[in-house]
mmCIF file with all atom_site columns, C-alpha atoms in Angstrom:
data_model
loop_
_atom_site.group_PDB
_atom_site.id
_atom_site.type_symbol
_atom_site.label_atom_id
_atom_site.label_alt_id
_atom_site.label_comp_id
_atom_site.label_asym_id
_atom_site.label_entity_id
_atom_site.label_seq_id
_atom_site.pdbx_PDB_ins_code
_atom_site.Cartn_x
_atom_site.Cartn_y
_atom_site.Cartn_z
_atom_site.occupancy
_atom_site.B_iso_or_equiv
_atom_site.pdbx_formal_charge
_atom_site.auth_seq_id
_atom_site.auth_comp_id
_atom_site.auth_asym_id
_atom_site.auth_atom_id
_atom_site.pdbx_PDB_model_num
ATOM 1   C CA . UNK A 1 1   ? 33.724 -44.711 -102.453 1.00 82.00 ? 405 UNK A CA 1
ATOM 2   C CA . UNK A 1 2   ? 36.087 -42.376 -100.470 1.00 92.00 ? 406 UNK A CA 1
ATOM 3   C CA . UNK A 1 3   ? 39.154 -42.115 -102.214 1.00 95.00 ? 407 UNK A CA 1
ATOM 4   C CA . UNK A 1 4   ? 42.718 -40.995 -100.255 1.00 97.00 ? 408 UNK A CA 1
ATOM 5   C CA . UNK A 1 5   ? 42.155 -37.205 -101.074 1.00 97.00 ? 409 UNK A CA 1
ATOM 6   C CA . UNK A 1 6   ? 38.908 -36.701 -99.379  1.00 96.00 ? 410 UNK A CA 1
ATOM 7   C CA . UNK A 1 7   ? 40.587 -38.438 -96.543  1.00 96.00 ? 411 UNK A CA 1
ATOM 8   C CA . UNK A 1 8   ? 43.000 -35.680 -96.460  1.00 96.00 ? 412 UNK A CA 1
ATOM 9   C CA . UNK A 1 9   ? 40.671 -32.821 -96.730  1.00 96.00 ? 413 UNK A CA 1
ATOM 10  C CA . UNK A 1 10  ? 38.879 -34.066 -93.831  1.00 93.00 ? 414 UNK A CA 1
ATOM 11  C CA . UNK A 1 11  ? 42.031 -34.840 -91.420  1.00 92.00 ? 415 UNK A CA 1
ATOM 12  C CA . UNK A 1 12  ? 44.453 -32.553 -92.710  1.00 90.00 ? 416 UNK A CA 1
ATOM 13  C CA . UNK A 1 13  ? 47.982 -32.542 -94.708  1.00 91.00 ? 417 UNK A CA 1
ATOM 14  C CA . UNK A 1 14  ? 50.370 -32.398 -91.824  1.00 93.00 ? 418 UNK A CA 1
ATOM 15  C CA . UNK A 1 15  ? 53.205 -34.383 -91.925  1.00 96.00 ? 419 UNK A CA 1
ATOM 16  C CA . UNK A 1 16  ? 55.982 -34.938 -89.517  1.00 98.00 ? 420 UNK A CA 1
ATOM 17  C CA . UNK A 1 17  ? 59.628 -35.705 -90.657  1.00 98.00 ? 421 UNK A CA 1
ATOM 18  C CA . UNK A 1 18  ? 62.680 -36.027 -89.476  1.00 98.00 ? 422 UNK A CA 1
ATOM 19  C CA . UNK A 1 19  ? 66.161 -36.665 -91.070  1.00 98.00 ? 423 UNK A CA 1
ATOM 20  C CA . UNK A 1 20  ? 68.339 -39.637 -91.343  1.00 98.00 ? 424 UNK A CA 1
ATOM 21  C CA . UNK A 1 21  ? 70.963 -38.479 -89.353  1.00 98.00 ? 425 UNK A CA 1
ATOM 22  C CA . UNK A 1 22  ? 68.620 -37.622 -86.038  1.00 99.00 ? 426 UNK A CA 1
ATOM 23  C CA . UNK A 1 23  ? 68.276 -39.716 -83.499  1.00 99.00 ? 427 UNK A CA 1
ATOM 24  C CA . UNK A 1 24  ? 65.744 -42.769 -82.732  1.00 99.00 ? 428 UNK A CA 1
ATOM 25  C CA . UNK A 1 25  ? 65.196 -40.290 -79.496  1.00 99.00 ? 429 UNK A CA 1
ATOM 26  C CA . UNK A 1 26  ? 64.446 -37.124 -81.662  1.00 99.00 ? 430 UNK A CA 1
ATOM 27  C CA . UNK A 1 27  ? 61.628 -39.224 -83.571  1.00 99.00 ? 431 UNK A CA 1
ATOM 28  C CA . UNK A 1 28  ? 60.139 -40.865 -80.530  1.00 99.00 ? 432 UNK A CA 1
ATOM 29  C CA . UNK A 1 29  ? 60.155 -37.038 -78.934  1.00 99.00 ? 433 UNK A CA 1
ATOM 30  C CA . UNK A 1 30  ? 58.413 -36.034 -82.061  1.00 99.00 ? 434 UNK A CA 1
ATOM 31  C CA . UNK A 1 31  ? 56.259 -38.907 -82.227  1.00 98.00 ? 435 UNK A CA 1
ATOM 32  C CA . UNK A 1 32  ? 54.806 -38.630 -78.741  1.00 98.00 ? 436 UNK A CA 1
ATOM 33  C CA . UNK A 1 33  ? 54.868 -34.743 -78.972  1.00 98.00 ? 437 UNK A CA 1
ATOM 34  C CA . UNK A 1 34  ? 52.299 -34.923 -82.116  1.00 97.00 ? 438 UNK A CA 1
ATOM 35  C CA . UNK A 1 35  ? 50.691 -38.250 -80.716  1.00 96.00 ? 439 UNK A CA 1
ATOM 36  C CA . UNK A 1 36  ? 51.539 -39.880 -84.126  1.00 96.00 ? 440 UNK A CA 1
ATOM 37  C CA . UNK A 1 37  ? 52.829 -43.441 -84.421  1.00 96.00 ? 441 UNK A CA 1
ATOM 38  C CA . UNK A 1 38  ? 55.023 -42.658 -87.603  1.00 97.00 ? 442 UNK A CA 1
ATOM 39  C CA . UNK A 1 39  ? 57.370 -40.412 -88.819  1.00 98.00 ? 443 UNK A CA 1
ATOM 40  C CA . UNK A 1 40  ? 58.566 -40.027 -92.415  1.00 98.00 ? 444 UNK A CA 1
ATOM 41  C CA . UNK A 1 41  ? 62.401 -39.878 -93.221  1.00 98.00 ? 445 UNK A CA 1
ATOM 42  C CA . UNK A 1 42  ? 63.062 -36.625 -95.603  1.00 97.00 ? 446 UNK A CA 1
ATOM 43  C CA . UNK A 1 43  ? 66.654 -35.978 -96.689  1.00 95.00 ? 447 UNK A CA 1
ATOM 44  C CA . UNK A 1 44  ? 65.683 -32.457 -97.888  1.00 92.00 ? 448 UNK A CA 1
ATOM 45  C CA . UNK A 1 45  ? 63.023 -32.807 -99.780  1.00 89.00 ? 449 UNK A CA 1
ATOM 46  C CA . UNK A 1 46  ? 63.090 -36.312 -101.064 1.00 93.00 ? 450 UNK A CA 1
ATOM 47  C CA . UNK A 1 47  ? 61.276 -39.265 -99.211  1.00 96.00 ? 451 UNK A CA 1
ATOM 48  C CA . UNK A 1 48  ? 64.013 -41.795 -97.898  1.00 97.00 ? 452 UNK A CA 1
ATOM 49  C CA . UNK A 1 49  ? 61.393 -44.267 -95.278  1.00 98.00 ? 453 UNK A CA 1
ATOM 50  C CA . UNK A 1 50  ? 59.768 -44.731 -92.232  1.00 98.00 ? 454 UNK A CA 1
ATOM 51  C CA . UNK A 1 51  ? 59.870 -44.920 -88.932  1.00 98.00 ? 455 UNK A CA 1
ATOM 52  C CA . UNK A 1 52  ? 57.050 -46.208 -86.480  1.00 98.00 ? 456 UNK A CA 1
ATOM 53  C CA . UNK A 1 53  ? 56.391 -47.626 -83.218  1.00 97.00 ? 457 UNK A CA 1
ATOM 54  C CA . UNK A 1 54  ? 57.174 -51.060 -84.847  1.00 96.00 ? 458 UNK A CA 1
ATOM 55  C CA . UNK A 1 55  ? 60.025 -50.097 -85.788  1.00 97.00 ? 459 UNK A CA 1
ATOM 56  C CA . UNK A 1 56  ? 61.699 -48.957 -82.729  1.00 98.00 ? 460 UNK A CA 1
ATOM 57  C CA . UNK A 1 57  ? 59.727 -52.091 -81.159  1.00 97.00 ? 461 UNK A CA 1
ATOM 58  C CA . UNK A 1 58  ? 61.707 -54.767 -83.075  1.00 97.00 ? 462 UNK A CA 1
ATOM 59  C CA . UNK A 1 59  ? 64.718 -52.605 -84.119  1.00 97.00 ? 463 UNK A CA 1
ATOM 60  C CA . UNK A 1 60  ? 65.893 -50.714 -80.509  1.00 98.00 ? 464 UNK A CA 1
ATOM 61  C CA . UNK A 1 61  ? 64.110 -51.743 -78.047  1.00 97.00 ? 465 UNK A CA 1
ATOM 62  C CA . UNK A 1 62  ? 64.270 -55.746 -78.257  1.00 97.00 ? 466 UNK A CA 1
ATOM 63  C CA . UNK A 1 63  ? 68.277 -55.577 -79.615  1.00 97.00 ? 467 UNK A CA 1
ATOM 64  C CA . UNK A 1 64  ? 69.469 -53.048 -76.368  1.00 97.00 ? 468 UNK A CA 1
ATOM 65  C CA . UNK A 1 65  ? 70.088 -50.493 -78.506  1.00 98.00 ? 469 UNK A CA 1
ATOM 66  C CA . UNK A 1 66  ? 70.335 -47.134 -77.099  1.00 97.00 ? 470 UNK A CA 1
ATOM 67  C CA . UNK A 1 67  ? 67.433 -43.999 -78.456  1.00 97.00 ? 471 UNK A CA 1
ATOM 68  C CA . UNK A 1 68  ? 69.930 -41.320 -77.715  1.00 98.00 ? 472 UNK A CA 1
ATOM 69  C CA . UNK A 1 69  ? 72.576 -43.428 -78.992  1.00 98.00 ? 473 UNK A CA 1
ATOM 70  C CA . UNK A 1 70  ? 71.005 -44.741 -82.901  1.00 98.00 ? 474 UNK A CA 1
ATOM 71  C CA . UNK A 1 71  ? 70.361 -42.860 -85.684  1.00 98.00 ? 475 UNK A CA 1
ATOM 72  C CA . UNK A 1 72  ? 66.704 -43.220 -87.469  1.00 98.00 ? 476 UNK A CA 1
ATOM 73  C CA . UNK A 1 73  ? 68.918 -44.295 -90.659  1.00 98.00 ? 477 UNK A CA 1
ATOM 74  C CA . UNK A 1 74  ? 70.241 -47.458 -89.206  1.00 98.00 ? 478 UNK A CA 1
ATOM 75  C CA . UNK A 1 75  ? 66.136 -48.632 -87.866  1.00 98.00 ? 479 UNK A CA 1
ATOM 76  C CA . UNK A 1 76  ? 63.888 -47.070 -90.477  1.00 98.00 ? 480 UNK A CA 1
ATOM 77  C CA . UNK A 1 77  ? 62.048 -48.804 -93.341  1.00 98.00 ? 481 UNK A CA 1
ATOM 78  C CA . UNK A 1 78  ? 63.479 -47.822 -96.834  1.00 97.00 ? 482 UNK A CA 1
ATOM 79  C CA . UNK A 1 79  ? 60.959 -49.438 -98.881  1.00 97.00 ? 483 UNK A CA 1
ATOM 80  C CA . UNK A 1 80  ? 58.077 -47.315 -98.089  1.00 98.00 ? 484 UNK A CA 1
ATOM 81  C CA . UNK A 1 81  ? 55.180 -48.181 -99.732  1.00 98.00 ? 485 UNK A CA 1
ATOM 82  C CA . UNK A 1 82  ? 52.787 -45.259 -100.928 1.00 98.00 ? 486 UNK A CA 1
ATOM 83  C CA . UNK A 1 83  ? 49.767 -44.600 -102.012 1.00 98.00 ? 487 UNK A CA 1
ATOM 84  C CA . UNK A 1 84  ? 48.075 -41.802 -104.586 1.00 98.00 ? 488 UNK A CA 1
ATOM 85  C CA . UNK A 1 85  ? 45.090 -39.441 -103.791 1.00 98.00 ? 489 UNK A CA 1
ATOM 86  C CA . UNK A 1 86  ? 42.906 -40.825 -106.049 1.00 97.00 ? 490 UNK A CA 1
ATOM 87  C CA . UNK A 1 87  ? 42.640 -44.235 -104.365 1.00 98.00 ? 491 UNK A CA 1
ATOM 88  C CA . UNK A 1 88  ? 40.331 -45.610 -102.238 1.00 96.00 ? 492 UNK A CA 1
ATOM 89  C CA . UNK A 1 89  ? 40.237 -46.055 -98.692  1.00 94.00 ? 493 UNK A CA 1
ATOM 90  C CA . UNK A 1 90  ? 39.191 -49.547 -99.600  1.00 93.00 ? 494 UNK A CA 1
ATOM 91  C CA . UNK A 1 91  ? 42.731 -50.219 -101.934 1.00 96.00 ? 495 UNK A CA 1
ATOM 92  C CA . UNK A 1 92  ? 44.724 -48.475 -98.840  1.00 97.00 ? 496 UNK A CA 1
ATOM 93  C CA . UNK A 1 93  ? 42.938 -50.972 -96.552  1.00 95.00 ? 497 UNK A CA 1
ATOM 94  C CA . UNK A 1 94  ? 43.377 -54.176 -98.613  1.00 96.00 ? 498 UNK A CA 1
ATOM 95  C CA . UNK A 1 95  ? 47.097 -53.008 -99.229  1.00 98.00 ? 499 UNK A CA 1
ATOM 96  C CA . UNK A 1 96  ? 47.963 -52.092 -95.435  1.00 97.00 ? 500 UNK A CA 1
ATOM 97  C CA . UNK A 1 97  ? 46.147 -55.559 -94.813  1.00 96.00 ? 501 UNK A CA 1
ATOM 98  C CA . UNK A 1 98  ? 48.606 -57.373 -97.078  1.00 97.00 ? 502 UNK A CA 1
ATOM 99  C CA . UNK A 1 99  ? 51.787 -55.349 -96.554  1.00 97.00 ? 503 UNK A CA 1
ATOM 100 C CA . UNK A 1 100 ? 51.340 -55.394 -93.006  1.00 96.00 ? 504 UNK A CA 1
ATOM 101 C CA . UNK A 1 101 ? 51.415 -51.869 -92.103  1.00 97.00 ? 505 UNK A CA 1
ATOM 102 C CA . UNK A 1 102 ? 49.963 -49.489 -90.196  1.00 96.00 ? 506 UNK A CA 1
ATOM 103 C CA . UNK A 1 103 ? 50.621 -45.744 -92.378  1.00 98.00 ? 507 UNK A CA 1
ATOM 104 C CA . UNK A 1 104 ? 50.758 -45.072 -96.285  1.00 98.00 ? 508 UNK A CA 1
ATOM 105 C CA . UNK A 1 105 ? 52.220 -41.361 -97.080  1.00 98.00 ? 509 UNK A CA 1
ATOM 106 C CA . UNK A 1 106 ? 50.374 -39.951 -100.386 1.00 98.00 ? 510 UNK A CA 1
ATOM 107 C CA . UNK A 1 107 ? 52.154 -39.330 -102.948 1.00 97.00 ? 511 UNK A CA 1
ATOM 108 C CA . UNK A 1 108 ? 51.277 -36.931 -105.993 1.00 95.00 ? 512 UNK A CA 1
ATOM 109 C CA . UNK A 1 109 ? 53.404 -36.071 -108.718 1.00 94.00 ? 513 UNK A CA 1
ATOM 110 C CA . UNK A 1 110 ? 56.584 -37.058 -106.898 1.00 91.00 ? 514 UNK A CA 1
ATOM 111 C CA . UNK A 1 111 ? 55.255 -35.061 -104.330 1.00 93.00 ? 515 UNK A CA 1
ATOM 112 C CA . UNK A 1 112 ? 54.297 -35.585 -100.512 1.00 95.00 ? 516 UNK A CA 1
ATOM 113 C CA . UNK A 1 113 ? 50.877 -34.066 -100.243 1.00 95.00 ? 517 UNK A CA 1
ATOM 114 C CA . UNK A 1 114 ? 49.850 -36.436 -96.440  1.00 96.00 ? 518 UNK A CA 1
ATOM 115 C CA . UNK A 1 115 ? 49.883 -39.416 -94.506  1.00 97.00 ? 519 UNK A CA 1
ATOM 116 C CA . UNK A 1 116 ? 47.127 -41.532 -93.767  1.00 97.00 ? 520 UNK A CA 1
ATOM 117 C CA . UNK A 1 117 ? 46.675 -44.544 -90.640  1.00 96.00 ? 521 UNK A CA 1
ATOM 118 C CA . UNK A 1 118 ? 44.295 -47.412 -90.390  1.00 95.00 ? 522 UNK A CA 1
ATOM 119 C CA . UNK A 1 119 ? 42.673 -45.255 -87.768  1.00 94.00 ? 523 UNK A CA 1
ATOM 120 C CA . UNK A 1 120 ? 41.969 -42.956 -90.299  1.00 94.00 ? 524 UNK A CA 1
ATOM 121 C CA . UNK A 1 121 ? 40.968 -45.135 -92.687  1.00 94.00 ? 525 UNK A CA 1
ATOM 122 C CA . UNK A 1 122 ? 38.474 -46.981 -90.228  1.00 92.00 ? 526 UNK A CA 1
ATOM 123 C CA . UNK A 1 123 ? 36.845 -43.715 -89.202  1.00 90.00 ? 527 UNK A CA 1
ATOM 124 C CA . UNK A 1 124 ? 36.588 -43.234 -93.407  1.00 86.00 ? 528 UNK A CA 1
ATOM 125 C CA . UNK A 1 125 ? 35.000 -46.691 -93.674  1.00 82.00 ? 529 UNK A CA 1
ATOM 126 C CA . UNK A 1 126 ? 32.655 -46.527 -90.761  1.00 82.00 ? 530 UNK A CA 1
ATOM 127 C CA . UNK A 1 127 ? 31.238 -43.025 -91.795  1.00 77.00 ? 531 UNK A CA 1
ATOM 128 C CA . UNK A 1 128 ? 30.649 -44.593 -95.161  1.00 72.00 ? 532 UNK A CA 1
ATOM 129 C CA . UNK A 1 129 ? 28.723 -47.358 -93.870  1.00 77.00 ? 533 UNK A CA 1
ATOM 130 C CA . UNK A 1 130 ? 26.791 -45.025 -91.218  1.00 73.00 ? 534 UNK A CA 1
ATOM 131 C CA . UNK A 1 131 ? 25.639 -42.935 -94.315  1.00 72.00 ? 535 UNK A CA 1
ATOM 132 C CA . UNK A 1 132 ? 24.570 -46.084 -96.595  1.00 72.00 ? 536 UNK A CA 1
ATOM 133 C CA . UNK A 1 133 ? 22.550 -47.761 -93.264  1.00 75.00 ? 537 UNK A CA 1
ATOM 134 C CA . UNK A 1 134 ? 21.151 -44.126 -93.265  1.00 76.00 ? 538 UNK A CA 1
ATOM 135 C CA . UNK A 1 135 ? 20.190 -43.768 -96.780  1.00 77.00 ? 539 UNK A CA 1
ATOM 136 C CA . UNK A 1 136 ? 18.254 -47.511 -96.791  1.00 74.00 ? 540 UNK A CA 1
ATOM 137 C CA . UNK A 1 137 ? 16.394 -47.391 -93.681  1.00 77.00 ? 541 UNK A CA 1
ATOM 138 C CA . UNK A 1 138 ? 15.165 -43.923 -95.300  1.00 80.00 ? 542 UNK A CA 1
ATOM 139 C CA . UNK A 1 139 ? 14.404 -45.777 -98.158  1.00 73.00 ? 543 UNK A CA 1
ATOM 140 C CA . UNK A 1 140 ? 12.156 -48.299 -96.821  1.00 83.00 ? 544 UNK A CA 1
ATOM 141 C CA . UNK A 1 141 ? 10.936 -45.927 -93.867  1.00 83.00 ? 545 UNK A CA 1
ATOM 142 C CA . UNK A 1 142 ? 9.436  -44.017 -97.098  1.00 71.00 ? 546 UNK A CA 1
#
């Protein structure tokens, strides 16, 4: 099973951030400048939330708020739920499933090492089958 750090090693460690006190504009900018649909909220170096599409969906856009105008703090997610390098993409799956969401930063140690998507998770998945359909139909080829 693939577990969240081979993920990682695969796509990368980047991870995008902005502060609390920037604007919903500043994080869309960002967001469509690194074709991401999440942001994380760092106040220094400490993890506050999240911020995605969804977010702005439900939070700005459908209440007339104004991007320029609202800070991230005031529309991100607080609660953000997490997961830890040595889980599986199957766990991150069946947890995005239940929590509803659509990114899971990686946490090790207290420390942010990554973020991972569905997409990315999918692409994890797929491969995996792809290899194991390989592996059988060699099996039986002989």
């Amino acid at each position: 099973m693939t577990t969240v750090q081979q993920i990682l090693d695969a796509k990368g460690h980047d991870v995008y951030s902005v502060r609390p006190e920037d604007t919903v504009l500043h994080a869309l900018q960002l967001m469509e400048a690194k074709n991401v649909g999440a942001v994380l909220i760092k106040d220094g170096d400490r993890l506050v939330g999240i911020f995605t599409e969804r977010h702005y969906a439900r939070n700005v856009f459908l209440r007339g708020r104004s991007s320029p105008k609202t800070l991230v703090r005031e529309v991100m997610e607080k609660h953000v739920v997490f997961v830890e390098p040595y889980q599986t993409a199957e766990y991150c799956m069946a947890l995005m499933t239940e929590k509803r969401i659509r990114h899971l930063p990686v946490i090790r140690e207290g420390r942010l090492e990554g973020v991972i998507s569905i997409g990315d998770l999918m692409k994890s998945m797929i491969a995996d089958r792809e290899f194991n359909i390989d592996q059988l139909v060699r099996y039986v080829s002989g």
